[in-house]
Amino acid sequence: QGARKVRLDGDLRAVLLEAPGRCVPYAVIEGVVRSVKDTLSSQFVENCKGVVQRLTLQEHKMVWNRTTHLWNDYEKIIHQRTSTTPFDLVSAEDGAGVTVRVMKPLDAAELGLETVYEKFHPSVQSFTDVIGHYISGERPKGIQETEQMLKVGTTLTGVGELVLDNATIKLQPPKQGMPYYLSSLDFESLLQKQESSVRFWKILTVVFGFATCAVLFFLLRKQYRHHRERQHLRQMQEEFRQAQERLTGSEGGEVLKNACVVCLSSTKSCVFLECGHVCSCHECYQALPKPKKCPICRQGITRVVPLYNS
């Protein structure tokens, strides 16, 4: 967004002479592609000349997924060759006479290559091959042959370092690590495309941020609940220990055998029938949930007989 826009005209050399080090660190320039020496000819299309040529062979096949039990499309580049020849950017207006040499075009992002030829060669399979493919889990579909070129005469937008090297003006990758662009789009469209990409990543970051916060909140809440449960368990153990200490006689040091098995503080005062267990005080018997059952054998209590200790 902060790149300096320069025009490809007669004033470009003067602009670079006035710049520190005869260099504009990040500049935007638009021009028409023109080869310096020889051009590259298309292998499939007549009278198609360019300065960058990319030939690609891509394999298409179906692969059996043992997890989903479905056939999935699979693509793999089995061969790719890219050829380049030196080229310049010149002004679209005739008679300008100023050229900019484009350096390292393959290092540029958004390189605007046009597909000039594309053909799909389906694979021929026999019955035996079909059976073998089903057994192996791979079914070849064919080979796709593609030729892409950066044609001579294409309008190109370059964003990079613009430097005056002796008498040659060069457009090259920036030394500060900023991205280097060679695109068939104009600068405004290229800027909008990058802003859309940045907006997408910002939204994705926000979504993942919220998801991470939710997961952290869930984990912290779970840890807090576990801490509360452990604290409650320790408290119950401490209360049980204190109750046992209260039941310990000061003279003989023996635990009171007639203590209620529920509260461990009062003496046993009830006989449960029909099981006959003597295990609870009257207050704890009243607190038992209905239908009342013996705390020892879990048998239903039909009636209660008071126990008198002499």
PDB file of C-alpha atoms in Angstrom, residues 65-307:
ATOM      1  CA  ASN A  65     -10.101 -43.956   1.287  1.00  0.00           C
ATOM      2  CA  ARG A  66     -10.273 -46.819   3.765  1.00  0.00           C
ATOM      3  CA  THR A  67     -11.651 -44.547   6.481  1.00  0.00           C
ATOM      4  CA  THR A  68     -14.603 -43.014   4.619  1.00  0.00           C
ATOM      5  CA  HIS A  69     -14.940 -45.902   2.108  1.00  0.00           C
ATOM      6  CA  LEU A  70     -15.136 -43.432  -0.778  1.00  0.00           C
ATOM      7  CA  TRP A  71     -13.146 -42.782  -3.957  1.00  0.00           C
ATOM      8  CA  ASN A  72     -11.393 -39.381  -3.755  1.00  0.00           C
ATOM      9  CA  ASP A  73      -9.835 -37.352  -6.562  1.00  0.00           C
ATOM     10  CA  TYR A  74      -6.051 -37.073  -6.377  1.00  0.00           C
ATOM     11  CA  GLU A  75      -3.805 -34.831  -8.480  1.00  0.00           C
ATOM     12  CA  LYS A  76      -0.039 -34.940  -8.697  1.00  0.00           C
ATOM     13  CA  ILE A  77       2.431 -32.969 -10.834  1.00  0.00           C
ATOM     14  CA  ILE A  78       4.725 -35.539 -12.385  1.00  0.00           C
ATOM     15  CA  HIS A  79       6.764 -33.107 -14.513  1.00  0.00           C
ATOM     16  CA  GLN A  80       7.094 -29.343 -14.784  1.00  0.00           C
ATOM     17  CA  ARG A  81       9.545 -27.260 -16.780  1.00  0.00           C
ATOM     18  CA  THR A  82       9.793 -23.470 -16.813  1.00  0.00           C
ATOM     19  CA  SER A  83      11.834 -21.550 -19.371  1.00  0.00           C
ATOM     20  CA  THR A  84      12.569 -17.815 -19.375  1.00  0.00           C
ATOM     21  CA  THR A  85      14.274 -15.294 -21.593  1.00  0.00           C
ATOM     22  CA  PRO A  86      15.327 -11.745 -20.625  1.00  0.00           C
ATOM     23  CA  PHE A  87      12.573  -9.179 -21.139  1.00  0.00           C
ATOM     24  CA  ASP A  88      11.824  -5.520 -20.506  1.00  0.00           C
ATOM     25  CA  LEU A  89       8.821  -3.450 -19.595  1.00  0.00           C
ATOM     26  CA  VAL A  90       8.227  -0.628 -22.061  1.00  0.00           C
ATOM     27  CA  SER A  91       5.697   2.141 -22.142  1.00  0.00           C
ATOM     28  CA  ALA A  92       2.428   1.507 -23.929  1.00  0.00           C
ATOM     29  CA  GLU A  93       2.869   4.883 -25.637  1.00  0.00           C
ATOM     30  CA  ASP A  94       5.124   4.803 -28.690  1.00  0.00           C
ATOM     31  CA  GLY A  95       8.280   6.870 -28.664  1.00  0.00           C
ATOM     32  CA  ALA A  96       8.896   6.868 -24.898  1.00  0.00           C
ATOM     33  CA  GLY A  97      12.241   5.116 -25.340  1.00  0.00           C
ATOM     34  CA  VAL A  98      12.559   4.081 -21.663  1.00  0.00           C
ATOM     35  CA  THR A  99      12.808   0.397 -20.737  1.00  0.00           C
ATOM     36  CA  VAL A 100      12.920  -1.419 -17.421  1.00  0.00           C
ATOM     37  CA  ARG A 101      14.730  -4.760 -17.237  1.00  0.00           C
ATOM     38  CA  VAL A 102      12.798  -7.324 -15.179  1.00  0.00           C
ATOM     39  CA  MET A 103      15.095  -9.434 -12.998  1.00  0.00           C
ATOM     40  CA  LYS A 104      14.283 -12.875 -11.525  1.00  0.00           C
ATOM     41  CA  PRO A 105      10.683 -13.078 -12.752  1.00  0.00           C
ATOM     42  CA  LEU A 106      10.210 -16.599 -11.331  1.00  0.00           C
ATOM     43  CA  ASP A 107      10.725 -15.236  -7.788  1.00  0.00           C
ATOM     44  CA  ALA A 108       7.678 -12.984  -8.149  1.00  0.00           C
ATOM     45  CA  ALA A 109       4.283 -13.742  -6.673  1.00  0.00           C
ATOM     46  CA  GLU A 110       1.116 -13.465  -8.773  1.00  0.00           C
ATOM     47  CA  LEU A 111       3.099 -14.068 -11.969  1.00  0.00           C
ATOM     48  CA  GLY A 112       0.446 -13.605 -14.625  1.00  0.00           C
ATOM     49  CA  LEU A 113       0.922 -16.635 -16.895  1.00  0.00           C
ATOM     50  CA  GLU A 114      -1.791 -17.293 -19.463  1.00  0.00           C
ATOM     51  CA  THR A 115      -2.867 -20.848 -20.300  1.00  0.00           C
ATOM     52  CA  VAL A 116      -2.425 -21.187 -24.059  1.00  0.00           C
ATOM     53  CA  TYR A 117      -2.861 -24.960 -24.356  1.00  0.00           C
ATOM     54  CA  GLU A 118      -4.561 -27.585 -22.238  1.00  0.00           C
ATOM     55  CA  LYS A 119      -5.413 -31.179 -23.117  1.00  0.00           C
ATOM     56  CA  PHE A 120      -6.463 -34.183 -21.061  1.00  0.00           C
ATOM     57  CA  HIS A 121      -5.234 -37.615 -22.151  1.00  0.00           C
ATOM     58  CA  PRO A 122      -7.495 -40.294 -20.589  1.00  0.00           C
ATOM     59  CA  SER A 123      -5.868 -43.566 -19.617  1.00  0.00           C
ATOM     60  CA  VAL A 124      -6.793 -46.704 -21.542  1.00  0.00           C
ATOM     61  CA  GLN A 125      -7.511 -49.647 -19.246  1.00  0.00           C
ATOM     62  CA  SER A 126      -8.154 -53.296 -19.881  1.00  0.00           C
ATOM     63  CA  PHE A 127     -10.425 -55.498 -17.779  1.00  0.00           C
ATOM     64  CA  THR A 128      -7.392 -56.930 -15.972  1.00  0.00           C
ATOM     65  CA  ASP A 129      -6.154 -53.421 -15.205  1.00  0.00           C
ATOM     66  CA  VAL A 130      -9.547 -52.455 -13.753  1.00  0.00           C
ATOM     67  CA  ILE A 131      -9.502 -55.462 -11.412  1.00  0.00           C
ATOM     68  CA  GLY A 132      -5.923 -54.664 -10.373  1.00  0.00           C
ATOM     69  CA  HIS A 133      -6.811 -51.033  -9.701  1.00  0.00           C
ATOM     70  CA  TYR A 134      -9.725 -52.014  -7.465  1.00  0.00           C
ATOM     71  CA  ILE A 135      -7.436 -54.342  -5.531  1.00  0.00           C
ATOM     72  CA  SER A 136      -4.669 -51.740  -5.159  1.00  0.00           C
ATOM     73  CA  GLY A 137      -7.086 -48.900  -4.333  1.00  0.00           C
ATOM     74  CA  GLU A 138      -5.918 -46.586  -7.128  1.00  0.00           C
ATOM     75  CA  ARG A 139      -7.717 -45.896 -10.425  1.00  0.00           C
ATOM     76  CA  PRO A 140      -5.802 -43.689 -12.900  1.00  0.00           C
ATOM     77  CA  LYS A 141      -7.969 -41.275 -14.871  1.00  0.00           C
ATOM     78  CA  GLY A 142      -5.374 -39.774 -17.195  1.00  0.00           C
ATOM     79  CA  ILE A 143      -2.681 -37.156 -17.764  1.00  0.00           C
ATOM     80  CA  GLN A 144      -3.392 -33.441 -18.191  1.00  0.00           C
ATOM     81  CA  GLU A 145      -0.945 -31.495 -20.362  1.00  0.00           C
ATOM     82  CA  THR A 146      -0.818 -27.724 -19.851  1.00  0.00           C
ATOM     83  CA  GLU A 147       1.235 -24.928 -21.381  1.00  0.00           C
ATOM     84  CA  GLN A 148       1.311 -21.469 -19.801  1.00  0.00           C
ATOM     85  CA  MET A 149       3.088 -18.421 -21.174  1.00  0.00           C
ATOM     86  CA  LEU A 150       3.743 -14.796 -20.435  1.00  0.00           C
ATOM     87  CA  LYS A 151       3.113 -13.434 -23.891  1.00  0.00           C
ATOM     88  CA  VAL A 152       4.956 -10.619 -25.571  1.00  0.00           C
ATOM     89  CA  GLY A 153       2.774  -7.506 -25.470  1.00  0.00           C
ATOM     90  CA  THR A 154       1.090  -8.368 -22.160  1.00  0.00           C
ATOM     91  CA  THR A 155       0.512  -5.430 -19.846  1.00  0.00           C
ATOM     92  CA  LEU A 156       2.283  -6.187 -16.592  1.00  0.00           C
ATOM     93  CA  THR A 157       2.278  -4.508 -13.184  1.00  0.00           C
ATOM     94  CA  GLY A 158       5.540  -4.823 -11.292  1.00  0.00           C
ATOM     95  CA  VAL A 159       5.998  -4.104  -7.578  1.00  0.00           C
ATOM     96  CA  GLY A 160       9.550  -4.299  -6.303  1.00  0.00           C
ATOM     97  CA  GLU A 161      12.874  -2.504  -6.018  1.00  0.00           C
ATOM     98  CA  LEU A 162      13.614  -0.100  -8.864  1.00  0.00           C
ATOM     99  CA  VAL A 163      17.313   0.666  -9.295  1.00  0.00           C
ATOM    100  CA  LEU A 164      19.465   2.475 -11.852  1.00  0.00           C
ATOM    101  CA  ASP A 165      22.484   0.257 -12.591  1.00  0.00           C
ATOM    102  CA  ASN A 166      24.823   2.215 -14.881  1.00  0.00           C
ATOM    103  CA  ALA A 167      22.580   2.863 -17.892  1.00  0.00           C
ATOM    104  CA  THR A 168      20.065   0.067 -17.191  1.00  0.00           C
ATOM    105  CA  ILE A 169      16.941   0.493 -15.090  1.00  0.00           C
ATOM    106  CA  LYS A 170      16.165  -2.758 -13.269  1.00  0.00           C
ATOM    107  CA  LEU A 171      13.115  -4.066 -11.422  1.00  0.00           C
ATOM    108  CA  GLN A 172      14.193  -6.707  -8.919  1.00  0.00           C
ATOM    109  CA  PRO A 173      13.107  -8.373  -5.644  1.00  0.00           C
ATOM    110  CA  PRO A 174      13.305  -5.947  -2.685  1.00  0.00           C
ATOM    111  CA  LYS A 175      16.215  -6.373  -0.285  1.00  0.00           C
ATOM    112  CA  GLN A 176      14.064  -5.582   2.769  1.00  0.00           C
ATOM    113  CA  GLY A 177      12.131  -8.839   2.394  1.00  0.00           C
ATOM    114  CA  MET A 178       8.922  -7.263   1.086  1.00  0.00           C
ATOM    115  CA  PRO A 179       6.947  -9.275  -1.500  1.00  0.00           C
ATOM    116  CA  TYR A 180       7.849  -9.042  -5.168  1.00  0.00           C
ATOM    117  CA  TYR A 181       4.921  -8.944  -7.611  1.00  0.00           C
ATOM    118  CA  LEU A 182       4.561  -9.361 -11.365  1.00  0.00           C
ATOM    119  CA  SER A 183       0.868  -9.413 -12.173  1.00  0.00           C
ATOM    120  CA  SER A 184      -1.335  -8.976 -15.213  1.00  0.00           C
ATOM    121  CA  LEU A 185      -3.782  -7.091 -12.961  1.00  0.00           C
ATOM    122  CA  ASP A 186      -3.589  -3.341 -12.543  1.00  0.00           C
ATOM    123  CA  PHE A 187      -2.296  -2.012  -9.237  1.00  0.00           C
ATOM    124  CA  GLU A 188      -5.727  -1.240  -7.750  1.00  0.00           C
ATOM    125  CA  SER A 189      -7.025  -4.750  -8.513  1.00  0.00           C
ATOM    126  CA  LEU A 190      -3.825  -6.302  -7.148  1.00  0.00           C
ATOM    127  CA  LEU A 191      -4.176  -4.220  -3.973  1.00  0.00           C
ATOM    128  CA  GLN A 192      -7.804  -5.261  -3.521  1.00  0.00           C
ATOM    129  CA  LYS A 193      -6.856  -8.909  -3.970  1.00  0.00           C
ATOM    130  CA  GLN A 194      -4.188  -8.662  -1.266  1.00  0.00           C
ATOM    131  CA  GLU A 195      -6.573  -6.809   1.053  1.00  0.00           C
ATOM    132  CA  SER A 196      -9.178  -9.546   0.571  1.00  0.00           C
ATOM    133  CA  SER A 197      -6.572 -12.153   1.458  1.00  0.00           C
ATOM    134  CA  VAL A 198      -5.536 -10.193   4.543  1.00  0.00           C
ATOM    135  CA  ARG A 199      -9.193  -9.768   5.560  1.00  0.00           C
ATOM    136  CA  PHE A 200      -9.745 -13.512   5.216  1.00  0.00           C
ATOM    137  CA  TRP A 201      -6.755 -14.300   7.443  1.00  0.00           C
ATOM    138  CA  LYS A 202      -7.879 -11.702   9.991  1.00  0.00           C
ATOM    139  CA  ILE A 203     -11.334 -13.287  10.176  1.00  0.00           C
ATOM    140  CA  LEU A 204      -9.771 -16.738  10.430  1.00  0.00           C
ATOM    141  CA  THR A 205      -7.484 -15.486  13.223  1.00  0.00           C
ATOM    142  CA  VAL A 206     -10.448 -14.025  15.132  1.00  0.00           C
ATOM    143  CA  VAL A 207     -12.435 -17.262  14.752  1.00  0.00           C
ATOM    144  CA  PHE A 208      -9.531 -19.398  15.948  1.00  0.00           C
ATOM    145  CA  GLY A 209      -8.900 -16.884  18.758  1.00  0.00           C
ATOM    146  CA  PHE A 210     -12.474 -17.234  20.016  1.00  0.00           C
ATOM    147  CA  ALA A 211     -12.273 -21.014  19.672  1.00  0.00           C
ATOM    148  CA  THR A 212      -9.007 -21.066  21.636  1.00  0.00           C
ATOM    149  CA  CYS A 213     -10.510 -18.864  24.365  1.00  0.00           C
ATOM    150  CA  ALA A 214     -13.546 -21.165  24.577  1.00  0.00           C
ATOM    151  CA  VAL A 215     -11.335 -24.250  24.903  1.00  0.00           C
ATOM    152  CA  LEU A 216      -9.178 -22.554  27.545  1.00  0.00           C
ATOM    153  CA  PHE A 217     -12.286 -21.478  29.454  1.00  0.00           C
ATOM    154  CA  PHE A 218     -13.636 -25.043  29.346  1.00  0.00           C
ATOM    155  CA  LEU A 219     -10.316 -26.488  30.559  1.00  0.00           C
ATOM    156  CA  LEU A 220      -9.967 -23.904  33.337  1.00  0.00           C
ATOM    157  CA  ARG A 221     -13.564 -24.499  34.424  1.00  0.00           C
ATOM    158  CA  LYS A 222     -12.917 -28.238  34.478  1.00  0.00           C
ATOM    159  CA  GLN A 223      -9.743 -27.754  36.518  1.00  0.00           C
ATOM    160  CA  TYR A 224     -11.606 -25.453  38.933  1.00  0.00           C
ATOM    161  CA  ARG A 225     -14.359 -28.036  39.427  1.00  0.00           C
ATOM    162  CA  HIS A 226     -11.762 -30.739  40.076  1.00  0.00           C
ATOM    163  CA  HIS A 227     -10.069 -28.439  42.579  1.00  0.00           C
ATOM    164  CA  ARG A 228     -13.364 -27.784  44.352  1.00  0.00           C
ATOM    165  CA  GLU A 229     -14.121 -31.514  44.474  1.00  0.00           C
ATOM    166  CA  ARG A 230     -10.681 -32.299  45.906  1.00  0.00           C
ATOM    167  CA  GLN A 231     -11.082 -29.494  48.435  1.00  0.00           C
ATOM    168  CA  HIS A 232     -14.511 -30.801  49.448  1.00  0.00           C
ATOM    169  CA  LEU A 233     -13.102 -34.322  49.795  1.00  0.00           C
ATOM    170  CA  ARG A 234     -10.269 -33.071  51.997  1.00  0.00           C
ATOM    171  CA  GLN A 235     -12.800 -31.178  54.111  1.00  0.00           C
ATOM    172  CA  MET A 236     -14.928 -34.299  54.534  1.00  0.00           C
ATOM    173  CA  GLN A 237     -11.850 -36.322  55.487  1.00  0.00           C
ATOM    174  CA  GLU A 238     -10.885 -33.689  58.042  1.00  0.00           C
ATOM    175  CA  GLU A 239     -14.400 -33.672  59.515  1.00  0.00           C
ATOM    176  CA  PHE A 240     -14.318 -37.476  59.727  1.00  0.00           C
ATOM    177  CA  ARG A 241     -10.944 -37.332  61.455  1.00  0.00           C
ATOM    178  CA  GLN A 242     -12.223 -34.768  63.939  1.00  0.00           C
ATOM    179  CA  ALA A 243     -15.321 -36.879  64.612  1.00  0.00           C
ATOM    180  CA  GLN A 244     -13.099 -39.878  65.301  1.00  0.00           C
ATOM    181  CA  GLU A 245     -11.019 -37.780  67.677  1.00  0.00           C
ATOM    182  CA  ARG A 246     -14.166 -36.694  69.505  1.00  0.00           C
ATOM    183  CA  LEU A 247     -15.191 -40.325  69.880  1.00  0.00           C
ATOM    184  CA  THR A 248     -11.847 -41.262  71.383  1.00  0.00           C
ATOM    185  CA  GLY A 249     -12.116 -41.546  75.166  1.00  0.00           C
ATOM    186  CA  SER A 250      -9.825 -39.368  77.206  1.00  0.00           C
ATOM    187  CA  GLU A 251      -9.204 -42.140  79.801  1.00  0.00           C
ATOM    188  CA  GLY A 252      -8.780 -45.377  77.937  1.00  0.00           C
ATOM    189  CA  GLY A 253      -8.258 -43.995  74.445  1.00  0.00           C
ATOM    190  CA  GLU A 254     -10.762 -46.423  72.943  1.00  0.00           C
ATOM    191  CA  VAL A 255     -13.308 -45.478  70.286  1.00  0.00           C
ATOM    192  CA  LEU A 256     -16.835 -45.342  71.593  1.00  0.00           C
ATOM    193  CA  LYS A 257     -18.489 -48.482  70.299  1.00  0.00           C
ATOM    194  CA  ASN A 258     -22.042 -47.186  70.749  1.00  0.00           C
ATOM    195  CA  ALA A 259     -21.584 -44.205  68.336  1.00  0.00           C
ATOM    196  CA  CYS A 260     -24.139 -43.684  65.550  1.00  0.00           C
ATOM    197  CA  VAL A 261     -22.743 -44.941  62.232  1.00  0.00           C
ATOM    198  CA  VAL A 262     -24.260 -41.930  60.411  1.00  0.00           C
ATOM    199  CA  CYS A 263     -23.200 -38.881  62.417  1.00  0.00           C
ATOM    200  CA  LEU A 264     -20.480 -40.541  64.585  1.00  0.00           C
ATOM    201  CA  SER A 265     -21.314 -38.058  67.345  1.00  0.00           C
ATOM    202  CA  SER A 266     -24.446 -39.334  69.109  1.00  0.00           C
ATOM    203  CA  THR A 267     -24.991 -42.737  70.675  1.00  0.00           C
ATOM    204  CA  LYS A 268     -27.052 -45.480  69.110  1.00  0.00           C
ATOM    205  CA  SER A 269     -30.664 -45.291  70.320  1.00  0.00           C
ATOM    206  CA  CYS A 270     -32.751 -47.215  67.753  1.00  0.00           C
ATOM    207  CA  VAL A 271     -33.335 -50.872  66.959  1.00  0.00           C
ATOM    208  CA  PHE A 272     -34.458 -51.411  63.342  1.00  0.00           C
ATOM    209  CA  LEU A 273     -36.909 -54.205  62.693  1.00  0.00           C
ATOM    210  CA  GLU A 274     -37.150 -56.664  61.096  1.00  0.00           C
ATOM    211  CA  CYS A 275     -33.331 -56.768  60.511  1.00  0.00           C
ATOM    212  CA  GLY A 276     -32.525 -56.086  64.201  1.00  0.00           C
ATOM    213  CA  HIS A 277     -29.537 -53.760  63.595  1.00  0.00           C
ATOM    214  CA  VAL A 278     -28.666 -51.187  66.238  1.00  0.00           C
ATOM    215  CA  CYS A 279     -26.693 -48.560  64.323  1.00  0.00           C
ATOM    216  CA  SER A 280     -28.318 -45.134  64.460  1.00  0.00           C
ATOM    217  CA  CYS A 281     -29.456 -42.396  66.778  1.00  0.00           C
ATOM    218  CA  HIS A 282     -33.018 -41.085  66.690  1.00  0.00           C
ATOM    219  CA  GLU A 283     -32.078 -37.820  64.888  1.00  0.00           C
ATOM    220  CA  CYS A 284     -30.309 -39.648  62.064  1.00  0.00           C
ATOM    221  CA  TYR A 285     -33.207 -42.115  61.766  1.00  0.00           C
ATOM    222  CA  GLN A 286     -35.566 -39.158  61.292  1.00  0.00           C
ATOM    223  CA  ALA A 287     -33.247 -37.779  58.586  1.00  0.00           C
ATOM    224  CA  LEU A 288     -33.214 -41.007  56.538  1.00  0.00           C
ATOM    225  CA  PRO A 289     -34.968 -40.620  53.144  1.00  0.00           C
ATOM    226  CA  LYS A 290     -38.234 -42.425  52.482  1.00  0.00           C
ATOM    227  CA  PRO A 291     -38.729 -45.322  52.138  1.00  0.00           C
ATOM    228  CA  LYS A 292     -36.444 -45.688  55.131  1.00  0.00           C
ATOM    229  CA  LYS A 293     -33.859 -48.453  54.898  1.00  0.00           C
ATOM    230  CA  CYS A 294     -31.296 -49.766  57.307  1.00  0.00           C
ATOM    231  CA  PRO A 295     -27.872 -48.086  56.729  1.00  0.00           C
ATOM    232  CA  ILE A 296     -26.157 -51.444  57.342  1.00  0.00           C
ATOM    233  CA  CYS A 297     -28.092 -54.013  55.296  1.00  0.00           C
ATOM    234  CA  ARG A 298     -30.347 -51.721  53.205  1.00  0.00           C
ATOM    235  CA  GLN A 299     -33.395 -53.737  54.273  1.00  0.00           C
ATOM    236  CA  GLY A 300     -36.650 -51.847  54.638  1.00  0.00           C
ATOM    237  CA  ILE A 301     -37.489 -50.632  58.182  1.00  0.00           C
ATOM    238  CA  THR A 302     -40.996 -51.699  59.227  1.00  0.00           C
ATOM    239  CA  ARG A 303     -40.799 -50.341  62.770  1.00  0.00           C
ATOM    240  CA  VAL A 304     -38.335 -48.877  65.248  1.00  0.00           C
ATOM    241  CA  VAL A 305     -37.841 -49.849  68.903  1.00  0.00           C
ATOM    242  CA  PRO A 306     -36.092 -47.362  71.248  1.00  0.00           C
ATOM    243  CA  LEU A 307     -32.887 -48.571  72.882  1.00  0.00           C
TER     244      LEU A 307
END
